[in-house]
Structures are given as C-alpha cells and as structure tokens.
Amino acid sequence: MGQVTTKQVMKMFDLDLISGEEGIGRHIPISDISRPGLEMAGYFTHYPANRVQLLGKTELSFFAMLTPKERSDRMMKLCTDDTPAIIVSHGVPVPEELIAASSNRHVPVMTTPMSTTRFSSLLTNFLESKLAPTTAIHGVLVDIYGVGVLLTGKSGVGKSETALELVKKGHRLVADDCVEIHQEGENTLVGSAPKLIEHLLEIRGVGIIDIMTLFGASAVRTFKRISLVIDLEIWDQDKTYDRLGLEEEKMKIIDTDLTKLTIPVRPGRNLSVIIEVAAMNYRLKRMGVNAAEEFSNRLNEVIAQDTN
C-alpha cells in the first residue's frame, strides 16, 4: 500500500495553507473523508480523527451560532495528534478558533475554492488510487483489442518477443519485465510500468528498445485494467493441455481472481496470433458466446441421438 502526505494533497489540488504548517508532512492513512457535522454539535464519541476533515458551508454556518467558549472547545477537540488535515471548502474564511487550535496542535488547515461535494469526490478518488493495495509481478502487460493481457512465464520463454510482435500488429505495450499492479476497486486490477522502464522493451540479442520512439505514441499505454492472464511455458510432452476450453483456470492477484490460460511454447507455434485469438475469445465469452460450450452441447446432442 502506498503512502500519501498532506503536502502531496496540498500540491495536487493547489490548496492554500492557512496554519499548522509544522504538520504538513503528516501521513493520510485512509481514503475516507469526514464531514464533522456531529462534532460541531459537540458529539465526539466516535470521532474519526485519522481522516481528512472537510468543513463546508453547512458545518461552519452552524459553528458560527455557538458561543465563543463552545467554538474554542470544539476546534481544540477537532485538532488531534492523529488528524492529518482540515480543509475548508468554498473559499469560506477560516474561523479564528480553528487557526488557534491548529497552530497549537500543529494540524494543517487549508482552503479550496471548490464546492464541498466536488472536492470530496476528487480527493476520495485521488486517495483511493494512491492508497490502493499494490504488488509487482514479473511479466509483460499488453492491451490487445481493449483487453488487458498479462503475459507471465519463466525468464527467456519469449514474453518480450511476443509482445514486440503484438505491438507490430497494432496492439499497445503497457509494461515489460516488471508490472506494477494496483487494486483500485473490487475485482479491478490496474497495471502500469515503473517510471524507470516505462515504454521500454528488452529483447535478448538486441538490447533495450524504446517502443514509443520506434512505433509512435499509439503503440504504448500508461496503464491498463488487467482482465486476462496468459502463462507461457515450454511444451511438456508428459503434460496434458486443455484442448476444449471448458474449464476456466483462475489466478489470484491481491484480492482478485483473474482468468488464466496456459499456452505451451514450442517451435512453429505463432504465439502472437494465438494470444490475439485468446483475447478475442475472452471478449466473446464475456458477451455470452462460448464456442467450447456450444461444441459440447452439439456433441451431447449427437451422442443422445445415436443412443436412441
């Protein structure tokens, strides 16, 4: 899981820092945002102090109705050692009590001209993407007909060479050798390349090549949702490979199960064409067209007729 600091949020959304600059390096542990309406009314029993606190017109208009002692007390309770930041939306002036409390507790207070709902949505999306569970896998990620295909297999099996052939056919490279994967939602895995090797492909005997320079910007993508895993392995004569496609193997990455195909590699097999067909067949299955099941049904009908 990644880390996000208040300073990153301030730079990302061009927020104005009002007070509490000593705490600008505080970490934001979760993507949830709190609208402390009940806290303004004095109820702090279940106060989520470790969330970013977002104050809008509703909270501050109620706050203005409180007595001076109540205002000071509420803001001191709002600013804790665990509070990563307090943000005031709509460009509303920050109450003096909040400035005093934030300076005392070193809690950053910032403002934004955006509406509360708009800013809350943007900040939540930003935090979810940065704090999403993350892993890295040795493989190649390619966008084939809109399907994110992750090629895996032992080193030297031909993943990069196959990816190069796919790029020549008009498909797009996302990452080679190391694929960084983020779980951005339920059953949603997004893969990208580390900045160091972005757009680069390693071909044994040739070296490292820049795909964007050779084939243009249309040959690469910055990120892609992963839908299908294809494992390349050297052909094993003693192993029985799936010839119908009725059984669907799964591979678990983080908390998501992905469809996995195992394709044996040996001289004479055109891997790029096979992988293209696998991606198209995957799309057809998701659209309700399953050739393997249709063939099985036909076979069962023929067998039933012969037995009768």
PDB file of C-alpha atoms in Angstrom:
ATOM      1  CA  MET A   1       0.000   0.000   0.000  1.00  0.00           C
ATOM      2  CA  GLY A   2       1.316   3.455  -0.904  1.00  0.00           C
ATOM      3  CA  GLN A   3       1.659   6.493   1.333  1.00  0.00           C
ATOM      4  CA  VAL A   4       0.200   9.966   0.960  1.00  0.00           C
ATOM      5  CA  THR A   5       1.146  13.051   2.923  1.00  0.00           C
ATOM      6  CA  THR A   6      -0.809  16.225   3.480  1.00  0.00           C
ATOM      7  CA  LYS A   7       1.831  18.089   1.469  1.00  0.00           C
ATOM      8  CA  GLN A   8       1.110  15.910  -1.573  1.00  0.00           C
ATOM      9  CA  VAL A   9      -2.609  16.674  -1.321  1.00  0.00           C
ATOM     10  CA  MET A  10      -1.893  20.382  -0.987  1.00  0.00           C
ATOM     11  CA  LYS A  11       0.237  20.375  -4.155  1.00  0.00           C
ATOM     12  CA  MET A  12      -2.138  18.129  -6.088  1.00  0.00           C
ATOM     13  CA  PHE A  13      -5.193  20.347  -5.523  1.00  0.00           C
ATOM     14  CA  ASP A  14      -3.373  23.690  -5.205  1.00  0.00           C
ATOM     15  CA  LEU A  15      -4.697  24.293  -1.687  1.00  0.00           C
ATOM     16  CA  ASP A  16      -3.902  27.422   0.331  1.00  0.00           C
ATOM     17  CA  LEU A  17      -2.185  26.673   3.634  1.00  0.00           C
ATOM     18  CA  ILE A  18      -3.595  28.867   6.407  1.00  0.00           C
ATOM     19  CA  SER A  19      -1.978  27.464   9.559  1.00  0.00           C
ATOM     20  CA  GLY A  20      -0.389  24.382  11.104  1.00  0.00           C
ATOM     21  CA  GLU A  21       2.476  24.212   8.592  1.00  0.00           C
ATOM     22  CA  GLU A  22       4.539  22.165  11.087  1.00  0.00           C
ATOM     23  CA  GLY A  23       2.275  19.178  10.403  1.00  0.00           C
ATOM     24  CA  ILE A  24       2.382  19.371   6.600  1.00  0.00           C
ATOM     25  CA  GLY A  25       4.288  16.084   6.464  1.00  0.00           C
ATOM     26  CA  ARG A  26       1.582  14.079   8.251  1.00  0.00           C
ATOM     27  CA  HIS A  27       0.536  10.827   6.579  1.00  0.00           C
ATOM     28  CA  ILE A  28      -3.046  10.200   5.474  1.00  0.00           C
ATOM     29  CA  PRO A  29      -3.760   6.534   6.357  1.00  0.00           C
ATOM     30  CA  ILE A  30      -7.172   6.020   4.738  1.00  0.00           C
ATOM     31  CA  SER A  31      -9.139   7.351   1.775  1.00  0.00           C
ATOM     32  CA  ASP A  32     -12.331   8.053   3.749  1.00  0.00           C
ATOM     33  CA  ILE A  33     -13.166  11.716   4.328  1.00  0.00           C
ATOM     34  CA  SER A  34     -15.054  13.056   7.346  1.00  0.00           C
ATOM     35  CA  ARG A  35     -17.659  15.828   7.329  1.00  0.00           C
ATOM     36  CA  PRO A  36     -17.651  16.702  11.081  1.00  0.00           C
ATOM     37  CA  GLY A  37     -21.218  17.916  11.413  1.00  0.00           C
ATOM     38  CA  LEU A  38     -21.985  15.977  14.609  1.00  0.00           C
ATOM     39  CA  GLU A  39     -18.647  17.043  16.036  1.00  0.00           C
ATOM     40  CA  MET A  40     -19.608  20.694  15.537  1.00  0.00           C
ATOM     41  CA  ALA A  41     -22.663  19.905  17.682  1.00  0.00           C
ATOM     42  CA  GLY A  42     -20.390  18.502  20.401  1.00  0.00           C
ATOM     43  CA  TYR A  43     -20.623  14.738  19.766  1.00  0.00           C
ATOM     44  CA  PHE A  44     -17.049  13.385  19.642  1.00  0.00           C
ATOM     45  CA  THR A  45     -17.682   9.847  20.936  1.00  0.00           C
ATOM     46  CA  HIS A  46     -16.993   8.221  17.554  1.00  0.00           C
ATOM     47  CA  TYR A  47     -14.914  10.992  16.009  1.00  0.00           C
ATOM     48  CA  PRO A  48     -12.790   9.544  13.130  1.00  0.00           C
ATOM     49  CA  ALA A  49      -9.718  11.634  13.905  1.00  0.00           C
ATOM     50  CA  ASN A  50      -7.430   9.827  11.442  1.00  0.00           C
ATOM     51  CA  ARG A  51      -9.433  11.028   8.416  1.00  0.00           C
ATOM     52  CA  VAL A  52      -9.115  14.258   6.472  1.00  0.00           C
ATOM     53  CA  GLN A  53     -11.715  16.636   7.925  1.00  0.00           C
ATOM     54  CA  LEU A  54     -13.712  18.622   5.356  1.00  0.00           C
ATOM     55  CA  LEU A  55     -15.639  21.674   6.509  1.00  0.00           C
ATOM     56  CA  GLY A  56     -18.245  23.224   4.237  1.00  0.00           C
ATOM     57  CA  LYS A  57     -20.803  25.994   4.499  1.00  0.00           C
ATOM     58  CA  THR A  58     -23.234  23.820   6.484  1.00  0.00           C
ATOM     59  CA  GLU A  59     -20.752  22.940   9.236  1.00  0.00           C
ATOM     60  CA  LEU A  60     -19.331  26.460   9.514  1.00  0.00           C
ATOM     61  CA  SER A  61     -22.717  28.194   9.490  1.00  0.00           C
ATOM     62  CA  PHE A  62     -23.762  26.052  12.463  1.00  0.00           C
ATOM     63  CA  PHE A  63     -20.375  26.665  14.092  1.00  0.00           C
ATOM     64  CA  ALA A  64     -20.943  30.425  13.887  1.00  0.00           C
ATOM     65  CA  MET A  65     -24.077  30.029  16.055  1.00  0.00           C
ATOM     66  CA  LEU A  66     -22.112  28.623  19.008  1.00  0.00           C
ATOM     67  CA  THR A  67     -20.826  30.609  21.963  1.00  0.00           C
ATOM     68  CA  PRO A  68     -17.153  31.692  21.922  1.00  0.00           C
ATOM     69  CA  LYS A  69     -16.262  29.060  24.571  1.00  0.00           C
ATOM     70  CA  GLU A  70     -18.037  26.305  22.622  1.00  0.00           C
ATOM     71  CA  ARG A  71     -16.323  27.310  19.384  1.00  0.00           C
ATOM     72  CA  SER A  72     -12.893  27.178  21.003  1.00  0.00           C
ATOM     73  CA  ASP A  73     -13.616  23.848  22.684  1.00  0.00           C
ATOM     74  CA  ARG A  74     -14.962  22.197  19.502  1.00  0.00           C
ATOM     75  CA  MET A  75     -11.955  23.207  17.429  1.00  0.00           C
ATOM     76  CA  MET A  76      -9.482  22.022  20.061  1.00  0.00           C
ATOM     77  CA  LYS A  77     -11.200  18.621  20.049  1.00  0.00           C
ATOM     78  CA  LEU A  78     -11.261  18.580  16.245  1.00  0.00           C
ATOM     79  CA  CYS A  79      -7.475  19.085  16.048  1.00  0.00           C
ATOM     80  CA  THR A  80      -5.812  15.948  17.417  1.00  0.00           C
ATOM     81  CA  ASP A  81      -2.403  14.349  17.025  1.00  0.00           C
ATOM     82  CA  ASP A  82      -3.947  11.860  14.562  1.00  0.00           C
ATOM     83  CA  THR A  83      -5.734  14.400  12.345  1.00  0.00           C
ATOM     84  CA  PRO A  84      -3.866  14.607   9.019  1.00  0.00           C
ATOM     85  CA  ALA A  85      -5.508  17.824   7.791  1.00  0.00           C
ATOM     86  CA  ILE A  86      -8.562  20.076   7.968  1.00  0.00           C
ATOM     87  CA  ILE A  87      -9.773  21.552   4.685  1.00  0.00           C
ATOM     88  CA  VAL A  88     -12.317  24.361   4.311  1.00  0.00           C
ATOM     89  CA  SER A  89     -14.233  24.401   1.015  1.00  0.00           C
ATOM     90  CA  HIS A  90     -15.997  27.149  -0.986  1.00  0.00           C
ATOM     91  CA  GLY A  91     -13.199  29.567  -0.054  1.00  0.00           C
ATOM     92  CA  VAL A  92     -15.023  30.327   3.205  1.00  0.00           C
ATOM     93  CA  PRO A  93     -12.931  32.337   5.712  1.00  0.00           C
ATOM     94  CA  VAL A  94     -11.304  30.086   8.316  1.00  0.00           C
ATOM     95  CA  PRO A  95     -12.588  30.736  11.864  1.00  0.00           C
ATOM     96  CA  GLU A  96     -10.033  32.224  14.263  1.00  0.00           C
ATOM     97  CA  GLU A  97     -10.727  29.416  16.741  1.00  0.00           C
ATOM     98  CA  LEU A  98      -9.667  26.833  14.143  1.00  0.00           C
ATOM     99  CA  ILE A  99      -6.469  28.735  13.328  1.00  0.00           C
ATOM    100  CA  ALA A 100      -5.592  28.930  17.033  1.00  0.00           C
ATOM    101  CA  ALA A 101      -6.301  25.226  17.638  1.00  0.00           C
ATOM    102  CA  SER A 102      -4.384  24.106  14.544  1.00  0.00           C
ATOM    103  CA  SER A 103      -1.374  26.212  15.495  1.00  0.00           C
ATOM    104  CA  ASN A 104      -1.431  24.723  18.979  1.00  0.00           C
ATOM    105  CA  ARG A 105      -1.748  21.089  17.759  1.00  0.00           C
ATOM    106  CA  HIS A 106       0.243  21.508  14.505  1.00  0.00           C
ATOM    107  CA  VAL A 107      -2.672  20.323  12.341  1.00  0.00           C
ATOM    108  CA  PRO A 108      -2.536  21.752   8.782  1.00  0.00           C
ATOM    109  CA  VAL A 109      -5.552  23.872   7.854  1.00  0.00           C
ATOM    110  CA  MET A 110      -6.076  24.550   4.142  1.00  0.00           C
ATOM    111  CA  THR A 111      -8.734  26.095   1.934  1.00  0.00           C
ATOM    112  CA  THR A 112     -10.083  25.394  -1.543  1.00  0.00           C
ATOM    113  CA  PRO A 113     -12.433  27.442  -3.743  1.00  0.00           C
ATOM    114  CA  MET A 114     -14.150  24.251  -4.932  1.00  0.00           C
ATOM    115  CA  SER A 115     -17.553  23.145  -3.668  1.00  0.00           C
ATOM    116  CA  THR A 116     -17.620  20.599  -0.848  1.00  0.00           C
ATOM    117  CA  THR A 117     -19.161  17.799  -2.921  1.00  0.00           C
ATOM    118  CA  ARG A 118     -16.848  18.333  -5.883  1.00  0.00           C
ATOM    119  CA  PHE A 119     -13.697  18.468  -3.782  1.00  0.00           C
ATOM    120  CA  SER A 120     -14.742  15.473  -1.682  1.00  0.00           C
ATOM    121  CA  SER A 121     -15.194  13.376  -4.823  1.00  0.00           C
ATOM    122  CA  LEU A 122     -11.838  14.403  -6.323  1.00  0.00           C
ATOM    123  CA  LEU A 123      -9.939  13.887  -3.074  1.00  0.00           C
ATOM    124  CA  THR A 124     -11.517  10.470  -2.458  1.00  0.00           C
ATOM    125  CA  ASN A 125     -10.570   9.277  -5.957  1.00  0.00           C
ATOM    126  CA  PHE A 126      -7.020  10.564  -5.510  1.00  0.00           C
ATOM    127  CA  LEU A 127      -6.558   8.900  -2.117  1.00  0.00           C
ATOM    128  CA  GLU A 128      -8.072   5.605  -3.262  1.00  0.00           C
ATOM    129  CA  SER A 129      -5.678   5.414  -6.205  1.00  0.00           C
ATOM    130  CA  LYS A 130      -2.650   6.268  -4.050  1.00  0.00           C
ATOM    131  CA  LEU A 131      -3.588   4.059  -1.081  1.00  0.00           C
ATOM    132  CA  ALA A 132      -4.756   1.061  -3.120  1.00  0.00           C
ATOM    133  CA  PRO A 133      -3.155  -2.341  -2.351  1.00  0.00           C
ATOM    134  CA  THR A 134      -0.142  -2.771  -4.631  1.00  0.00           C
ATOM    135  CA  THR A 135       2.081  -5.588  -5.839  1.00  0.00           C
ATOM    136  CA  ALA A 136       4.601  -6.201  -8.622  1.00  0.00           C
ATOM    137  CA  ILE A 137       4.734  -9.202 -10.962  1.00  0.00           C
ATOM    138  CA  HIS A 138       7.388 -10.370 -13.408  1.00  0.00           C
ATOM    139  CA  GLY A 139       5.698 -10.316 -16.794  1.00  0.00           C
ATOM    140  CA  VAL A 140       4.528  -8.220 -19.734  1.00  0.00           C
ATOM    141  CA  LEU A 141       1.239  -6.284 -19.927  1.00  0.00           C
ATOM    142  CA  VAL A 142      -0.258  -5.602 -23.354  1.00  0.00           C
ATOM    143  CA  ASP A 143      -3.531  -4.020 -24.454  1.00  0.00           C
ATOM    144  CA  ILE A 144      -4.981  -6.393 -27.094  1.00  0.00           C
ATOM    145  CA  TYR A 145      -8.295  -5.350 -28.672  1.00  0.00           C
ATOM    146  CA  GLY A 146      -9.119  -3.466 -25.463  1.00  0.00           C
ATOM    147  CA  VAL A 147      -8.359  -6.464 -23.225  1.00  0.00           C
ATOM    148  CA  GLY A 148      -5.518  -6.068 -20.735  1.00  0.00           C
ATOM    149  CA  VAL A 149      -3.485  -9.263 -21.137  1.00  0.00           C
ATOM    150  CA  LEU A 150      -0.760 -10.086 -18.621  1.00  0.00           C
ATOM    151  CA  LEU A 151       1.863 -12.434 -20.076  1.00  0.00           C
ATOM    152  CA  THR A 152       3.712 -14.475 -17.461  1.00  0.00           C
ATOM    153  CA  GLY A 153       6.236 -17.292 -17.581  1.00  0.00           C
ATOM    154  CA  LYS A 154       9.823 -18.148 -16.781  1.00  0.00           C
ATOM    155  CA  SER A 155      12.617 -15.857 -17.904  1.00  0.00           C
ATOM    156  CA  GLY A 156      13.609 -16.494 -21.521  1.00  0.00           C
ATOM    157  CA  VAL A 157      10.353 -18.155 -22.559  1.00  0.00           C
ATOM    158  CA  GLY A 158       9.635 -15.395 -25.112  1.00  0.00           C
ATOM    159  CA  LYS A 159       7.307 -12.911 -23.393  1.00  0.00           C
ATOM    160  CA  SER A 160       9.057  -9.766 -24.624  1.00  0.00           C
ATOM    161  CA  GLU A 161       9.497 -11.114 -28.169  1.00  0.00           C
ATOM    162  CA  THR A 162       5.803 -11.972 -28.289  1.00  0.00           C
ATOM    163  CA  ALA A 163       4.910  -8.504 -27.000  1.00  0.00           C
ATOM    164  CA  LEU A 164       7.061  -6.943 -29.738  1.00  0.00           C
ATOM    165  CA  GLU A 165       5.218  -8.947 -32.401  1.00  0.00           C
ATOM    166  CA  LEU A 166       1.888  -7.830 -30.909  1.00  0.00           C
ATOM    167  CA  VAL A 167       2.976  -4.179 -30.987  1.00  0.00           C
ATOM    168  CA  LYS A 168       3.894  -4.584 -34.674  1.00  0.00           C
ATOM    169  CA  LYS A 169       0.346  -5.839 -35.253  1.00  0.00           C
ATOM    170  CA  GLY A 170      -1.069  -2.615 -33.793  1.00  0.00           C
ATOM    171  CA  HIS A 171      -1.574  -3.511 -30.138  1.00  0.00           C
ATOM    172  CA  ARG A 172      -0.202  -1.417 -27.273  1.00  0.00           C
ATOM    173  CA  LEU A 173       2.509  -2.105 -24.720  1.00  0.00           C
ATOM    174  CA  VAL A 174       1.882  -1.137 -21.111  1.00  0.00           C
ATOM    175  CA  ALA A 175       4.810  -2.688 -19.230  1.00  0.00           C
ATOM    176  CA  ASP A 176       7.674  -5.100 -19.832  1.00  0.00           C
ATOM    177  CA  ASP A 177       9.600  -7.214 -17.293  1.00  0.00           C
ATOM    178  CA  CYS A 178       8.000  -5.652 -14.189  1.00  0.00           C
ATOM    179  CA  VAL A 179       4.290  -4.852 -13.937  1.00  0.00           C
ATOM    180  CA  GLU A 180       3.132  -2.748 -11.003  1.00  0.00           C
ATOM    181  CA  ILE A 181      -0.435  -3.717 -10.103  1.00  0.00           C
ATOM    182  CA  HIS A 182      -2.887  -1.649  -8.057  1.00  0.00           C
ATOM    183  CA  GLN A 183      -6.265  -2.859  -6.837  1.00  0.00           C
ATOM    184  CA  GLU A 184      -8.369   0.239  -7.438  1.00  0.00           C
ATOM    185  CA  GLY A 185     -11.705  -1.344  -6.620  1.00  0.00           C
ATOM    186  CA  GLU A 186     -13.498  -4.617  -6.093  1.00  0.00           C
ATOM    187  CA  ASN A 187     -12.300  -7.031  -8.815  1.00  0.00           C
ATOM    188  CA  THR A 188     -10.439  -4.200 -10.537  1.00  0.00           C
ATOM    189  CA  LEU A 189      -6.692  -4.530 -11.055  1.00  0.00           C
ATOM    190  CA  VAL A 190      -4.793  -1.845 -12.962  1.00  0.00           C
ATOM    191  CA  GLY A 191      -1.278  -2.465 -14.240  1.00  0.00           C
ATOM    192  CA  SER A 192       1.408   0.052 -15.141  1.00  0.00           C
ATOM    193  CA  ALA A 193       5.155   0.214 -15.700  1.00  0.00           C
ATOM    194  CA  PRO A 194       7.677   1.586 -13.210  1.00  0.00           C
ATOM    195  CA  LYS A 195       8.821   5.045 -14.336  1.00  0.00           C
ATOM    196  CA  LEU A 196      12.374   3.761 -14.861  1.00  0.00           C
ATOM    197  CA  ILE A 197      11.362   1.287 -17.597  1.00  0.00           C
ATOM    198  CA  GLU A 198       8.243   2.978 -18.999  1.00  0.00           C
ATOM    199  CA  HIS A 199       7.850   2.368 -22.781  1.00  0.00           C
ATOM    200  CA  LEU A 200      10.986   0.182 -22.816  1.00  0.00           C
ATOM    201  CA  LEU A 201      11.233  -3.423 -24.027  1.00  0.00           C
ATOM    202  CA  GLU A 202      14.175  -5.799 -23.613  1.00  0.00           C
ATOM    203  CA  ILE A 203      14.970  -8.162 -26.491  1.00  0.00           C
ATOM    204  CA  ARG A 204      17.783 -10.661 -25.954  1.00  0.00           C
ATOM    205  CA  GLY A 205      20.471 -10.191 -28.568  1.00  0.00           C
ATOM    206  CA  VAL A 206      19.239  -6.695 -29.469  1.00  0.00           C
ATOM    207  CA  GLY A 207      19.098  -4.953 -26.102  1.00  0.00           C
ATOM    208  CA  ILE A 208      16.675  -2.376 -24.743  1.00  0.00           C
ATOM    209  CA  ILE A 209      14.438  -0.616 -27.263  1.00  0.00           C
ATOM    210  CA  ASP A 210      12.078   2.340 -26.840  1.00  0.00           C
ATOM    211  CA  ILE A 211       8.679   1.292 -28.185  1.00  0.00           C
ATOM    212  CA  MET A 212       7.261   4.837 -28.299  1.00  0.00           C
ATOM    213  CA  THR A 213      10.247   6.115 -30.289  1.00  0.00           C
ATOM    214  CA  LEU A 214      10.162   3.198 -32.742  1.00  0.00           C
ATOM    215  CA  PHE A 215       6.414   2.787 -33.243  1.00  0.00           C
ATOM    216  CA  GLY A 216       4.902   6.078 -32.037  1.00  0.00           C
ATOM    217  CA  ALA A 217       2.715   7.175 -29.133  1.00  0.00           C
ATOM    218  CA  SER A 218      -0.171   4.961 -30.302  1.00  0.00           C
ATOM    219  CA  ALA A 219       1.919   1.847 -29.521  1.00  0.00           C
ATOM    220  CA  VAL A 220       2.048   2.443 -25.748  1.00  0.00           C
ATOM    221  CA  ARG A 221      -0.295   2.966 -22.821  1.00  0.00           C
ATOM    222  CA  THR A 222       0.444   4.357 -19.378  1.00  0.00           C
ATOM    223  CA  PHE A 223      -1.857   1.922 -17.574  1.00  0.00           C
ATOM    224  CA  LYS A 224      -4.487  -0.714 -18.332  1.00  0.00           C
ATOM    225  CA  ARG A 225      -7.010  -2.778 -16.403  1.00  0.00           C
ATOM    226  CA  ILE A 226      -5.900  -6.424 -16.301  1.00  0.00           C
ATOM    227  CA  SER A 227      -8.571  -8.864 -17.473  1.00  0.00           C
ATOM    228  CA  LEU A 228      -6.700 -11.977 -18.626  1.00  0.00           C
ATOM    229  CA  VAL A 229      -3.512 -13.781 -17.585  1.00  0.00           C
ATOM    230  CA  ILE A 230      -1.688 -15.933 -20.156  1.00  0.00           C
ATOM    231  CA  ASP A 231       1.108 -18.103 -18.800  1.00  0.00           C
ATOM    232  CA  LEU A 232       3.703 -19.160 -21.364  1.00  0.00           C
ATOM    233  CA  GLU A 233       5.571 -22.384 -20.635  1.00  0.00           C
ATOM    234  CA  ILE A 234       7.912 -24.663 -22.564  1.00  0.00           C
ATOM    235  CA  TRP A 235       5.979 -27.565 -24.141  1.00  0.00           C
ATOM    236  CA  ASP A 236       5.965 -30.595 -21.836  1.00  0.00           C
ATOM    237  CA  GLN A 237       5.170 -33.863 -23.659  1.00  0.00           C
ATOM    238  CA  ASP A 238       4.131 -35.508 -20.405  1.00  0.00           C
ATOM    239  CA  LYS A 239       1.597 -32.817 -19.587  1.00  0.00           C
ATOM    240  CA  THR A 240      -1.996 -32.754 -20.830  1.00  0.00           C
ATOM    241  CA  TYR A 241      -3.057 -29.321 -22.062  1.00  0.00           C
ATOM    242  CA  ASP A 242      -6.622 -28.042 -22.326  1.00  0.00           C
ATOM    243  CA  ARG A 243      -7.927 -28.624 -25.864  1.00  0.00           C
ATOM    244  CA  LEU A 244     -11.571 -27.616 -25.444  1.00  0.00           C
ATOM    245  CA  GLY A 245     -11.562 -24.635 -23.098  1.00  0.00           C
ATOM    246  CA  LEU A 246     -14.458 -25.801 -20.953  1.00  0.00           C
ATOM    247  CA  GLU A 247     -12.618 -25.451 -17.666  1.00  0.00           C
ATOM    248  CA  GLU A 248     -11.579 -21.958 -16.601  1.00  0.00           C
ATOM    249  CA  GLU A 249      -8.427 -21.684 -14.501  1.00  0.00           C
ATOM    250  CA  LYS A 250      -8.031 -18.748 -12.112  1.00  0.00           C
ATOM    251  CA  MET A 251      -5.049 -16.817 -10.797  1.00  0.00           C
ATOM    252  CA  LYS A 252      -5.385 -14.698  -7.661  1.00  0.00           C
ATOM    253  CA  ILE A 253      -3.597 -11.342  -7.557  1.00  0.00           C
ATOM    254  CA  ILE A 254      -4.077  -9.358  -4.333  1.00  0.00           C
ATOM    255  CA  ASP A 255      -7.826  -9.996  -3.714  1.00  0.00           C
ATOM    256  CA  THR A 256      -8.971 -10.508  -7.305  1.00  0.00           C
ATOM    257  CA  ASP A 257      -9.340 -13.757  -9.268  1.00  0.00           C
ATOM    258  CA  LEU A 258      -8.367 -13.430 -12.925  1.00  0.00           C
ATOM    259  CA  THR A 259      -8.994 -15.854 -15.788  1.00  0.00           C
ATOM    260  CA  LYS A 260      -5.758 -17.682 -16.593  1.00  0.00           C
ATOM    261  CA  LEU A 261      -4.768 -19.576 -19.738  1.00  0.00           C
ATOM    262  CA  THR A 262      -1.665 -21.749 -20.072  1.00  0.00           C
ATOM    263  CA  ILE A 263      -0.167 -21.759 -23.564  1.00  0.00           C
ATOM    264  CA  PRO A 264       2.659 -24.203 -24.350  1.00  0.00           C
ATOM    265  CA  VAL A 265       5.587 -22.793 -26.319  1.00  0.00           C
ATOM    266  CA  ARG A 266       7.455 -24.744 -28.972  1.00  0.00           C
ATOM    267  CA  PRO A 267       8.966 -24.025 -32.428  1.00  0.00           C
ATOM    268  CA  GLY A 268       6.378 -23.448 -35.137  1.00  0.00           C
ATOM    269  CA  ARG A 269       3.651 -22.021 -32.922  1.00  0.00           C
ATOM    270  CA  ASN A 270       2.707 -18.423 -33.730  1.00  0.00           C
ATOM    271  CA  LEU A 271       2.277 -17.095 -30.202  1.00  0.00           C
ATOM    272  CA  SER A 272       1.170 -13.597 -31.166  1.00  0.00           C
ATOM    273  CA  VAL A 273      -1.739 -14.929 -33.249  1.00  0.00           C
ATOM    274  CA  ILE A 274      -2.708 -17.411 -30.511  1.00  0.00           C
ATOM    275  CA  ILE A 275      -2.715 -14.650 -27.888  1.00  0.00           C
ATOM    276  CA  GLU A 276      -4.753 -12.356 -30.166  1.00  0.00           C
ATOM    277  CA  VAL A 277      -7.348 -15.111 -30.593  1.00  0.00           C
ATOM    278  CA  ALA A 278      -7.334 -15.786 -26.836  1.00  0.00           C
ATOM    279  CA  ALA A 279      -8.097 -12.110 -26.150  1.00  0.00           C
ATOM    280  CA  MET A 280     -10.913 -12.026 -28.725  1.00  0.00           C
ATOM    281  CA  ASN A 281     -12.330 -15.288 -27.381  1.00  0.00           C
ATOM    282  CA  TYR A 282     -12.249 -13.849 -23.852  1.00  0.00           C
ATOM    283  CA  ARG A 283     -14.319 -10.874 -25.032  1.00  0.00           C
ATOM    284  CA  LEU A 284     -16.801 -13.180 -26.753  1.00  0.00           C
ATOM    285  CA  LYS A 285     -17.225 -15.237 -23.583  1.00  0.00           C
ATOM    286  CA  ARG A 286     -17.989 -12.086 -21.612  1.00  0.00           C
ATOM    287  CA  MET A 287     -20.611 -11.273 -24.253  1.00  0.00           C
ATOM    288  CA  GLY A 288     -22.202 -14.698 -23.760  1.00  0.00           C
ATOM    289  CA  VAL A 289     -20.700 -16.523 -26.750  1.00  0.00           C
ATOM    290  CA  ASN A 290     -18.813 -19.652 -25.674  1.00  0.00           C
ATOM    291  CA  ALA A 291     -17.651 -21.829 -28.590  1.00  0.00           C
ATOM    292  CA  ALA A 292     -16.440 -24.625 -26.294  1.00  0.00           C
ATOM    293  CA  GLU A 293     -19.826 -24.926 -24.588  1.00  0.00           C
ATOM    294  CA  GLU A 294     -21.639 -24.822 -27.931  1.00  0.00           C
ATOM    295  CA  PHE A 295     -19.432 -27.629 -29.260  1.00  0.00           C
ATOM    296  CA  SER A 296     -20.007 -29.666 -26.095  1.00  0.00           C
ATOM    297  CA  ASN A 297     -23.778 -29.218 -26.413  1.00  0.00           C
ATOM    298  CA  ARG A 298     -23.696 -30.308 -30.056  1.00  0.00           C
ATOM    299  CA  LEU A 299     -21.618 -33.354 -29.157  1.00  0.00           C
ATOM    300  CA  ASN A 300     -24.013 -34.322 -26.397  1.00  0.00           C
ATOM    301  CA  GLU A 301     -26.966 -33.984 -28.799  1.00  0.00           C
ATOM    302  CA  VAL A 302     -25.271 -36.252 -31.353  1.00  0.00           C
ATOM    303  CA  ILE A 303     -24.471 -38.829 -28.680  1.00  0.00           C
ATOM    304  CA  ALA A 304     -28.039 -38.712 -27.413  1.00  0.00           C
ATOM    305  CA  GLN A 305     -29.420 -39.247 -30.929  1.00  0.00           C
ATOM    306  CA  ASP A 306     -27.108 -42.212 -31.536  1.00  0.00           C
ATOM    307  CA  THR A 307     -28.104 -43.877 -28.278  1.00  0.00           C
ATOM    308  CA  ASN A 308     -31.768 -43.511 -29.204  1.00  0.00           C
TER     309      ASN A 308
END
